[in-house]
Structures are given as structure tokens and as C-alpha cells.
PDB file of C-alpha atoms in Angstrom:
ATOM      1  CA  UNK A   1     -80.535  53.490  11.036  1.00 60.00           C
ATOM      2  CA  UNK A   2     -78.868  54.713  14.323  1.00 71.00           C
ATOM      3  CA  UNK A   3     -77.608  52.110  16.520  1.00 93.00           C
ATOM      4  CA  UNK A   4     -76.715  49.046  16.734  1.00 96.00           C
ATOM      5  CA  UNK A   5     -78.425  46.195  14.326  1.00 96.00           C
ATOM      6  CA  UNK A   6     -77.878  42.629  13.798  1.00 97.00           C
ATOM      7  CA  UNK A   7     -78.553  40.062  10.887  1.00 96.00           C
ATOM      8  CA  UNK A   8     -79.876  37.966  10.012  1.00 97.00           C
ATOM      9  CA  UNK A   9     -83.012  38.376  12.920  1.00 96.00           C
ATOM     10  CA  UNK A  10     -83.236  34.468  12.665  1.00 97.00           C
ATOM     11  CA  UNK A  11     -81.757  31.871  10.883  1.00 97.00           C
ATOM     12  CA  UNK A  12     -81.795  28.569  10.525  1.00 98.00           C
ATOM     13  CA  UNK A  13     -78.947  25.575   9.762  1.00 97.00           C
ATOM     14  CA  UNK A  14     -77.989  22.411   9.505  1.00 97.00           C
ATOM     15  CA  UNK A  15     -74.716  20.621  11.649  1.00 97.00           C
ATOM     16  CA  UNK A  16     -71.619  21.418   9.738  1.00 97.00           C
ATOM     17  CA  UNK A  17     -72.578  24.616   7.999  1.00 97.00           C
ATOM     18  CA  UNK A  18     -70.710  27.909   8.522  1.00 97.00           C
ATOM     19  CA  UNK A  19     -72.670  30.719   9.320  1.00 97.00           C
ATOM     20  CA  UNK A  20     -71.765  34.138   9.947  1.00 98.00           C
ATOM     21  CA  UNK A  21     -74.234  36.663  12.357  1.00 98.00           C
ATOM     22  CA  UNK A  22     -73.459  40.279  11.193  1.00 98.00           C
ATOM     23  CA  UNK A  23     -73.424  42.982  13.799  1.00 98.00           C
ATOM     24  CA  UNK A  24     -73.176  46.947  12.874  1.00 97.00           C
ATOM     25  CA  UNK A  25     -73.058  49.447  14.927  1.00 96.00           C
ATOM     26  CA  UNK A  26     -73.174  53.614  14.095  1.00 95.00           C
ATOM     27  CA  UNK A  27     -71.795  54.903  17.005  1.00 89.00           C
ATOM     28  CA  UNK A  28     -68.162  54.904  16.423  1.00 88.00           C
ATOM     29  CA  UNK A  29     -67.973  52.698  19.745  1.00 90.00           C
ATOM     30  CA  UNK A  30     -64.689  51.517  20.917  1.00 90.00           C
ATOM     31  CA  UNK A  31     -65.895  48.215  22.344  1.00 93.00           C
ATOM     32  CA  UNK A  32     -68.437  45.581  20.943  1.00 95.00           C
ATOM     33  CA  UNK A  33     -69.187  42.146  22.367  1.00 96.00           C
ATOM     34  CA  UNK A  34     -71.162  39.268  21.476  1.00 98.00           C
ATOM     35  CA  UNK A  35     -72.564  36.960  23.857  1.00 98.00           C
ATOM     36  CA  UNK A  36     -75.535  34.288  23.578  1.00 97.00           C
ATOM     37  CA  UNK A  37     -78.195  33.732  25.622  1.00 96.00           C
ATOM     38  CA  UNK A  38     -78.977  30.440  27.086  1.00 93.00           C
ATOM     39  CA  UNK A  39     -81.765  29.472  29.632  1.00 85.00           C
ATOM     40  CA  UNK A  40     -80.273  28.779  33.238  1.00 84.00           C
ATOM     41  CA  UNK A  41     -76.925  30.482  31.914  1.00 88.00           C
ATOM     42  CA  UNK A  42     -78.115  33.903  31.618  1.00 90.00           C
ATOM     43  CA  UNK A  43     -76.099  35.792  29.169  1.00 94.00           C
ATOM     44  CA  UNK A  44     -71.868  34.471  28.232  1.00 95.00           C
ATOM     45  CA  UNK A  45     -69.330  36.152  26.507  1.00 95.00           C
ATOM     46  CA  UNK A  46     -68.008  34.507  23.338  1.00 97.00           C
ATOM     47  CA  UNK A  47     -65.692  37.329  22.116  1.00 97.00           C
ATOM     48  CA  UNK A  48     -64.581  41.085  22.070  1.00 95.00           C
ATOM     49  CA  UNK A  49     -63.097  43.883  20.533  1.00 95.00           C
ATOM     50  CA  UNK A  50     -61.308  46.794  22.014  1.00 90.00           C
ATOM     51  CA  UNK A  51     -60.338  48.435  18.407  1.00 91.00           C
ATOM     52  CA  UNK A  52     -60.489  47.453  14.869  1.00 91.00           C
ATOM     53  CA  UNK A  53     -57.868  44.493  14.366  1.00 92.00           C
ATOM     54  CA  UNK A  54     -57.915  43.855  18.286  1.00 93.00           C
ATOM     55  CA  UNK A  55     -59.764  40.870  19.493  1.00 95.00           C
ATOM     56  CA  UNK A  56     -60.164  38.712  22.530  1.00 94.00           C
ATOM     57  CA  UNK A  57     -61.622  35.604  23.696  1.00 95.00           C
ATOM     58  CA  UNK A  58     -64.648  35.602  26.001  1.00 93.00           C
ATOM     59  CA  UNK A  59     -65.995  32.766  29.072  1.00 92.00           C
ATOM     60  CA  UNK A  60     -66.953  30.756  25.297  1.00 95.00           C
ATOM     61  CA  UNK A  61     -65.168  31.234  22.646  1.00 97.00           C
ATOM     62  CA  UNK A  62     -64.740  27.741  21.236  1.00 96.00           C
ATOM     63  CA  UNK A  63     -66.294  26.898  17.931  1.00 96.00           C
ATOM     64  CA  UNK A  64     -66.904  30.932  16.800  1.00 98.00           C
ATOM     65  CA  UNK A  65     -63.976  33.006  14.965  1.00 97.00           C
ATOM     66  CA  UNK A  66     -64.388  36.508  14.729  1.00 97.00           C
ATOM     67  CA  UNK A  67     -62.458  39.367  12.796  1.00 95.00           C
ATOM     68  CA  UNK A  68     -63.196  43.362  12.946  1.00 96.00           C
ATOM     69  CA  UNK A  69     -61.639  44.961   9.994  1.00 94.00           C
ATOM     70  CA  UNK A  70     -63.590  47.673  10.709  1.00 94.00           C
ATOM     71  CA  UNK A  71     -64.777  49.902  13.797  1.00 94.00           C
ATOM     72  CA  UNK A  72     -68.273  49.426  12.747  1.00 95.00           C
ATOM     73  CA  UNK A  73     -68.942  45.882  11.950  1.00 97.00           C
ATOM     74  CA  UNK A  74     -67.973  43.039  14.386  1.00 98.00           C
ATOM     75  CA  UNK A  75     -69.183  39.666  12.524  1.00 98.00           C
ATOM     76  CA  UNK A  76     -69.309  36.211  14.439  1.00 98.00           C
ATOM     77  CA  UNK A  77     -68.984  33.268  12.014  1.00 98.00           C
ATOM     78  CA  UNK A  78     -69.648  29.435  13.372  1.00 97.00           C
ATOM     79  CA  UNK A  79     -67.462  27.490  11.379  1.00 95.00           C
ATOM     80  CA  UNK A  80     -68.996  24.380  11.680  1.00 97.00           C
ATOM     81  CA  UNK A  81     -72.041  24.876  13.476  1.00 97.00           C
ATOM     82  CA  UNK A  82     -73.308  22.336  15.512  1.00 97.00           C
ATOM     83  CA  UNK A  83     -76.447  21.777  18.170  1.00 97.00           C
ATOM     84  CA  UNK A  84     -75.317  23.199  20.924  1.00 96.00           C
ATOM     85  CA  UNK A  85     -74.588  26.397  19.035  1.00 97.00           C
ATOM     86  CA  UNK A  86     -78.609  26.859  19.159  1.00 97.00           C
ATOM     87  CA  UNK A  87     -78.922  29.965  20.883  1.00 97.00           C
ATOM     88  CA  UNK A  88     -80.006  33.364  20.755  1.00 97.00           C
ATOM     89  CA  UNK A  89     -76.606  35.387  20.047  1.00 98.00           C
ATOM     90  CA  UNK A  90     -76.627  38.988  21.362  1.00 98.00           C
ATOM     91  CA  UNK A  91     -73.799  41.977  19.868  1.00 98.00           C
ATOM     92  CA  UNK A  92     -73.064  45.351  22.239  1.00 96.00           C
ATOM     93  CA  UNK A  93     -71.019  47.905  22.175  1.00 95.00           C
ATOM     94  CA  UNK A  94     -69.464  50.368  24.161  1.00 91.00           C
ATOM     95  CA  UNK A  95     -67.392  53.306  24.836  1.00 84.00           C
ATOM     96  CA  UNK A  96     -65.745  53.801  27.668  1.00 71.00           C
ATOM     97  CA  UNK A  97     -65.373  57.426  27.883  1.00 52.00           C
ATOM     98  CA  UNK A  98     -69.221  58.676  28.054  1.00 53.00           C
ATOM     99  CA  UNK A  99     -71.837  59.405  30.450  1.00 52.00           C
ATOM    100  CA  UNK A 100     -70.099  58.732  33.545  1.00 53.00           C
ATOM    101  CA  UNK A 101     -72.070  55.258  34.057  1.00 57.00           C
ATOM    102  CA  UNK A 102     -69.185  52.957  33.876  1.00 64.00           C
ATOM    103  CA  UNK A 103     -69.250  50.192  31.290  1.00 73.00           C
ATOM    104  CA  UNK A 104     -72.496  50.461  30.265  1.00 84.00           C
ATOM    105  CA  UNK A 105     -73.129  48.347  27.025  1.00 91.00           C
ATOM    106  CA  UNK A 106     -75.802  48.881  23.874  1.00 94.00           C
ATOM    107  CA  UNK A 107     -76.981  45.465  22.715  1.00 96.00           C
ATOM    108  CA  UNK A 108     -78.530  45.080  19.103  1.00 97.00           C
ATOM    109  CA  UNK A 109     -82.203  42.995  19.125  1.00 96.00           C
ATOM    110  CA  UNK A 110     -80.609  39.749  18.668  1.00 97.00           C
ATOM    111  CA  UNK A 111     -80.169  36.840  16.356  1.00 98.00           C
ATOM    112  CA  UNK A 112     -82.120  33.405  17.457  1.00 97.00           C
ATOM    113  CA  UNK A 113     -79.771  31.053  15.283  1.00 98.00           C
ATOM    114  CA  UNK A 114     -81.350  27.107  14.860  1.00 97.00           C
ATOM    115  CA  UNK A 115     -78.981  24.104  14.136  1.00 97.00           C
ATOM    116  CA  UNK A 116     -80.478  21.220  12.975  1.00 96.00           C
TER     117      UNK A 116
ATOM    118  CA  UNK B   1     -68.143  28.974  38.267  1.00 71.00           C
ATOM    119  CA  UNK B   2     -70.573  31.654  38.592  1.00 82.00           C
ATOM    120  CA  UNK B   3     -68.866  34.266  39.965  1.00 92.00           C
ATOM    121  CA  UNK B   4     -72.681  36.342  39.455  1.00 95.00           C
ATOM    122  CA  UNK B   5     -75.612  34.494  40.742  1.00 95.00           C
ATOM    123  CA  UNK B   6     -79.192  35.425  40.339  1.00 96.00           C
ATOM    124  CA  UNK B   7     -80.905  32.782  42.409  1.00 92.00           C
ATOM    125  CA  UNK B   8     -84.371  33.188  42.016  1.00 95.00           C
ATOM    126  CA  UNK B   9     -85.707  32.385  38.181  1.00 94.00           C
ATOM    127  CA  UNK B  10     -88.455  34.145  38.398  1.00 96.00           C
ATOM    128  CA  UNK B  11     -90.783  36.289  40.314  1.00 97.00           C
ATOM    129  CA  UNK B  12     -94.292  37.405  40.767  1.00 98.00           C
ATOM    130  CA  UNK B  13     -95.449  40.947  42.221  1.00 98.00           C
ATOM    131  CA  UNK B  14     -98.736  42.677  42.431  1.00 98.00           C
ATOM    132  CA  UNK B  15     -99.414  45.537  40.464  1.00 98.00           C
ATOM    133  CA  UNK B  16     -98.262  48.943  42.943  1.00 97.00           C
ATOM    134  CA  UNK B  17     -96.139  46.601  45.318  1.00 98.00           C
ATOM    135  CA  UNK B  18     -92.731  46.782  46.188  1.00 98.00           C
ATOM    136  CA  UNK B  19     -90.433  43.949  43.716  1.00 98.00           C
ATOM    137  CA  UNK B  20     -87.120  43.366  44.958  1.00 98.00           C
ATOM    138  CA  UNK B  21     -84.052  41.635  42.768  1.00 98.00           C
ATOM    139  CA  UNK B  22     -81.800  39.550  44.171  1.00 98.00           C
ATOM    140  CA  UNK B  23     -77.803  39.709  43.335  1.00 98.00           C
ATOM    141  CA  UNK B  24     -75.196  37.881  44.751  1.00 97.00           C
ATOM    142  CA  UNK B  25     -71.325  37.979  43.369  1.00 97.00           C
ATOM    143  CA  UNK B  26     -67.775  36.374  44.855  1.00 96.00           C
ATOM    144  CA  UNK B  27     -65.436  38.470  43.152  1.00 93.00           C
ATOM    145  CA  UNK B  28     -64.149  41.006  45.237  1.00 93.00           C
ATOM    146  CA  UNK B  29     -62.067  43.195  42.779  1.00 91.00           C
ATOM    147  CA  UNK B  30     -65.759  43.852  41.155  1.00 92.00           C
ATOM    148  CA  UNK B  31     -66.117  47.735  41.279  1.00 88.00           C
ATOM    149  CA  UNK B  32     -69.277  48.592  39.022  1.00 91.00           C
ATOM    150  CA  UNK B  33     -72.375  47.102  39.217  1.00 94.00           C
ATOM    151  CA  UNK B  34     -75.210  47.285  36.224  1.00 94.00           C
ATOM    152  CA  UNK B  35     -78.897  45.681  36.163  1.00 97.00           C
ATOM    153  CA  UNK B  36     -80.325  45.601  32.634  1.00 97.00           C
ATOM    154  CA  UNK B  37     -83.567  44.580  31.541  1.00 97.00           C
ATOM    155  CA  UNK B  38     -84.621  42.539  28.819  1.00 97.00           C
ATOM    156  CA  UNK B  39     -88.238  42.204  26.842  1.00 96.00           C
ATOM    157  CA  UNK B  40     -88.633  39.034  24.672  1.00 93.00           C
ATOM    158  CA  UNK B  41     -87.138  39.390  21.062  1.00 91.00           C
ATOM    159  CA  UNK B  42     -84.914  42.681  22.195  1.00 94.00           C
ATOM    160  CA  UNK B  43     -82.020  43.170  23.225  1.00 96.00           C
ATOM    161  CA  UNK B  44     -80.973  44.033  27.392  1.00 96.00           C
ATOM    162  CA  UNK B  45     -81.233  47.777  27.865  1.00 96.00           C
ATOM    163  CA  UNK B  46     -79.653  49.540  30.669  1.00 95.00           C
ATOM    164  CA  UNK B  47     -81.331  50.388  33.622  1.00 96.00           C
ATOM    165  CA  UNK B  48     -79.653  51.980  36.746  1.00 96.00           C
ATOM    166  CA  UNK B  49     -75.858  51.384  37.881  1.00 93.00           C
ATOM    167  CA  UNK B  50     -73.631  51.519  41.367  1.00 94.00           C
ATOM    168  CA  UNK B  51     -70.257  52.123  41.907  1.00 91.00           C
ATOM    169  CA  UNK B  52     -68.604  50.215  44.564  1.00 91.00           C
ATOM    170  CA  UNK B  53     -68.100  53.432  46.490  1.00 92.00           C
ATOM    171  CA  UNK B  54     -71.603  53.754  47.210  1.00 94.00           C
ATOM    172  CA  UNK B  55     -73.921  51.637  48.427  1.00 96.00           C
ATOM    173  CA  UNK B  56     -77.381  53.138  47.248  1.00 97.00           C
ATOM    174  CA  UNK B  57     -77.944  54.748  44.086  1.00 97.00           C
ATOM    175  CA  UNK B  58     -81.907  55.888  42.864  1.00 97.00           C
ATOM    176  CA  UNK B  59     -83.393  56.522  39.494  1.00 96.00           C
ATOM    177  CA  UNK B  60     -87.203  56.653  39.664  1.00 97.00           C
ATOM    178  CA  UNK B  61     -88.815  54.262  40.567  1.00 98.00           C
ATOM    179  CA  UNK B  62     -85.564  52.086  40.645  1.00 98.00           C
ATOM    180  CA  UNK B  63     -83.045  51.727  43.295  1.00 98.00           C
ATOM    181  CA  UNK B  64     -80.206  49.726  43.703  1.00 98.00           C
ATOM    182  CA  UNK B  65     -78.630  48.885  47.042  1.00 98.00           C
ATOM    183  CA  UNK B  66     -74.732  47.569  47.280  1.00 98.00           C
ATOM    184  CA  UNK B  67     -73.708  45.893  50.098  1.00 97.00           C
ATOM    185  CA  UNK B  68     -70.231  45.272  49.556  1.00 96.00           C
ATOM    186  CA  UNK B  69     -69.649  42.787  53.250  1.00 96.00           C
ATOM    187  CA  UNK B  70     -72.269  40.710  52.191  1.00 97.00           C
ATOM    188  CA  UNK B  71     -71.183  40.968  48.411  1.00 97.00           C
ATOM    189  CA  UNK B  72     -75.005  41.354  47.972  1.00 97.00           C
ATOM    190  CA  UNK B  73     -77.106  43.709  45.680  1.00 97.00           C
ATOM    191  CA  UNK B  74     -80.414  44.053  45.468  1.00 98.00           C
ATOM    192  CA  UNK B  75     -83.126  46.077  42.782  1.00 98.00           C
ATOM    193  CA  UNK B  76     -86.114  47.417  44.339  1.00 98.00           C
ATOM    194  CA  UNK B  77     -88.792  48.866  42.072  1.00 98.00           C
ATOM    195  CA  UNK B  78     -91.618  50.738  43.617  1.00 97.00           C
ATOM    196  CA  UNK B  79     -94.443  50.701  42.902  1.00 97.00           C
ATOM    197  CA  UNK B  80     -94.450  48.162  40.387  1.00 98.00           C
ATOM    198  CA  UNK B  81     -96.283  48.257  36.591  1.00 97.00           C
ATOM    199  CA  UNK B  82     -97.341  46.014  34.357  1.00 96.00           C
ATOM    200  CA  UNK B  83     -94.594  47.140  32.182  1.00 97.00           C
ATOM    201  CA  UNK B  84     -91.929  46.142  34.479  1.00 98.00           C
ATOM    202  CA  UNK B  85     -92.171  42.995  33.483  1.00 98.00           C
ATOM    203  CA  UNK B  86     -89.212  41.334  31.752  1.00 97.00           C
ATOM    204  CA  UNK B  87     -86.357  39.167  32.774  1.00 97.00           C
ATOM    205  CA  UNK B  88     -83.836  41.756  34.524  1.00 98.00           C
ATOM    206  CA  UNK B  89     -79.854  40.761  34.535  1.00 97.00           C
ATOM    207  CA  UNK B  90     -77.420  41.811  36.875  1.00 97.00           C
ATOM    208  CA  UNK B  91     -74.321  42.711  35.722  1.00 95.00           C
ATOM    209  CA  UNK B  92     -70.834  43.126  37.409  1.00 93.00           C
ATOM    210  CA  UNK B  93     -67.036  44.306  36.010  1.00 90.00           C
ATOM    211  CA  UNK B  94     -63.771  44.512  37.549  1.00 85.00           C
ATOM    212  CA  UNK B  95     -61.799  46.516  34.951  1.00 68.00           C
ATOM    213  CA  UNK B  96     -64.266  48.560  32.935  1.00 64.00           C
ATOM    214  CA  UNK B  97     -64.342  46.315  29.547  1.00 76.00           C
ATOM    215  CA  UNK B  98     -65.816  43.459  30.198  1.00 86.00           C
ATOM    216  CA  UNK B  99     -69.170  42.745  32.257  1.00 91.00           C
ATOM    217  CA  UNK B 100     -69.883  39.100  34.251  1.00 92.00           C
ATOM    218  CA  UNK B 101     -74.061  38.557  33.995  1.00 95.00           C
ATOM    219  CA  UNK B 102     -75.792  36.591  35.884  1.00 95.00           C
ATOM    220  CA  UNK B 103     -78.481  34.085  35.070  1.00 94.00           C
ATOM    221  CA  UNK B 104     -81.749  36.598  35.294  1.00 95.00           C
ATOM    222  CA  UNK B 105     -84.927  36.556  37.029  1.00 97.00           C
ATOM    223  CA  UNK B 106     -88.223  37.117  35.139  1.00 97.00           C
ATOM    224  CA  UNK B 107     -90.306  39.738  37.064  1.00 98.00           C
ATOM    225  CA  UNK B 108     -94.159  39.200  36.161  1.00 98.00           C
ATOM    226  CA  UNK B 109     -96.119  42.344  37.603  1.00 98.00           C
ATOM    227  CA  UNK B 110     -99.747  41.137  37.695  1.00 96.00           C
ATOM    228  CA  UNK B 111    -103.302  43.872  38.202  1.00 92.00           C
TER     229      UNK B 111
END
């Protein structure tokens, strides 16, 4: 499928696991983000990626590792998840160079992620 | 510290009115401006921009206004449908890779 897709859609854990959120995207983008989504904090950026192998801390990064071996996938693992990690985690991505409209970001459906 | 503030949570319009979004930001070096719009269980999608050179841009039924004294920007949909409603996010960057949201405000348009 075009886009950009996330998995698992929802998923549920227990405090200490690891769990990884996959993100794909088919657009060749440059940039992809992920951020989760929090009530009264609106949406926060955990981490990004300007390039394959380049990768950069967001507003709230600690507790998530991510790697991007390749231009299309951009996974977020929790490495030892715990409660406050309960969220609903968003990726994007984006090219620069199109359309004239500035920085505007594609976000995949989501992943609502549990921690027991 | 939110340097993009949505202050109103939520708001409530009648069906053909005028709804207007609320924006505030402190960052001055913020040059693009984005307000997406988000239905439960999707993702935010894109819905109209401003450069910090202008201080109106229109799409539609959607137009934003930039008032770059007051650091203010507001979304004004006219009129308003039932399927406007959704929590909408304002968005702001500073160096075209990275975008500061704020907190949303869930529009309900109701007959």
C-alpha cells in the first residue's frame, strides 16, 4: 500500500518488556518523525531522521531508541517499557523539497500502545 | 515550556456558523505556520499553511490569519459542517525540519 503505515495498530504490554512500533513509509521521504500523543500535551517529538543512518533526539526522547537502516522503515523500540509510555505513538514523514507548503508532514494512523 | 499554546480544549459551533481557532506561540524565529486536523483513530492530516511573510492565506472554506506583533494565529472555517469536527493542531517551525504542536482544540459542529 501507498503511504505511510504503522504496526502493530494496538498493542498491549506489561512494565519491563521491550517493544518495538514499526513505521514504513513508500514515498522515498527524506524525513520521518515519531511523536505520541498525550491528552493536555497535544502531540511531542520523541525522535527523527533526516537520512538513513542519521538520527536525532526530539522534546522526549528518554526511554525509546531508534535506528533507520533504511530510508523506508523508521522503527521505535521501548526498551523497557513502563506506564507512562501508555500513549498513542504517531510516525510522519516528510520531504522537504515538494509542493511549496513548507514542512508539511504525512502521519501514518497510529499505534495506541498499553503498559500494564 | 510551551512555546505553542492552544488554549481553549475544546469548542462548540453551530452547523453554517463561523468557528474560529485559537493559536498563540513565543518563539519569534518561527517562520511557517501549519494547522492539521485529526479524526479519532487516524492520523493528523494537513490542512492549510502560512508563511511568516504573509499574514492571511485562504483555502476554501479555511483561512488562516498570522499576526506576527501579537504572535497570534487564528483558523476560521466558514460555514461550518458536521464534518469539521475533529481536534485541529496548530503547528509551528523555525528551520524547516522539525514542527512545535500545540495542545489541540476539539471543534464539535452541531445541526
Amino acid at each position: 500500500d501507498a503511504g505511510i503505515t504503522q504496526s502493530p495498530r494496538y498493542k498491549i504490554t506489561e512494565t519491563g518488556r521491550q517493544v518495538t512500533l514499526m513505521c514504513h513509509q513508500t514515498w522515498s521521504h527524506s524525513y520521518m518523525f515519531w511523536y505520541r500523543q498525550d491528552l493536555g500535551h497535544g502531540l511531542r517529538l520523541i525522535y527523527y531522521s533526516a537520512a538513513a543512518d542519521i538520527t536525532d533526539k526530539g522534546e522526549v526522547p528518554d526511554g525509546y531508541v531508534v535506528s533507520r537502516s533504511k530510508t523506508e522503515n523508521f522503527p521505535l523500540t521501548l526498551e523497557s517499557a513502563t506506564r507512562s509510555q501508555t500513549s498513542v505513538y504517531f510516525c510522519a514523514s516528510s520531504e522537504l523539497s515538494t509542493s511549496g507548503r513548507g514542512n508539511e508532514q504525512f502521519f501514518g494512523p497510529g499505534t495506541r500502545l498499553t503498559v500494564l | 515550556d510551551q512555546q505553542v499554546k492552544q488554549n481553549s480544549p475544546s469548542l462548540s459551533v453551530q452547523e453554517g456558523r463561523i468557528s474560529i481557532l485559537n493559536c498563540d506561540y513565543t518563539n519569534s524565529m518561527f517562520d511557517y505556520f501549519l494547522w492539521y486536523k485529526k479524526y479519532p483513530a487516524e492520523g493528523p492530516t494537513f490542512l492549510i499553511s502560512i508563511s511568516s511573510i504573509k499574514d492571511k492565506n485562504e483555502d476554501g472554506r479555511f483561512t488562516v490569519f498570522l499576526n506576527k506583533s501579537a504572535k497570534h494565529l487564528s483558523l476560521h472555517i466558514v460555514p461550518s459542517q458536521p464534518g469539521d469536527s475533529a481536534v485541529y493542531f496548530c503547528a509551528a517551525t523555525a528551520n524547516t525540519d522539525k514542527l512545535i504542536f500545540g495542545t489541540g482544540t476539539r471543534l464539535q459542529v452541531f445541526p
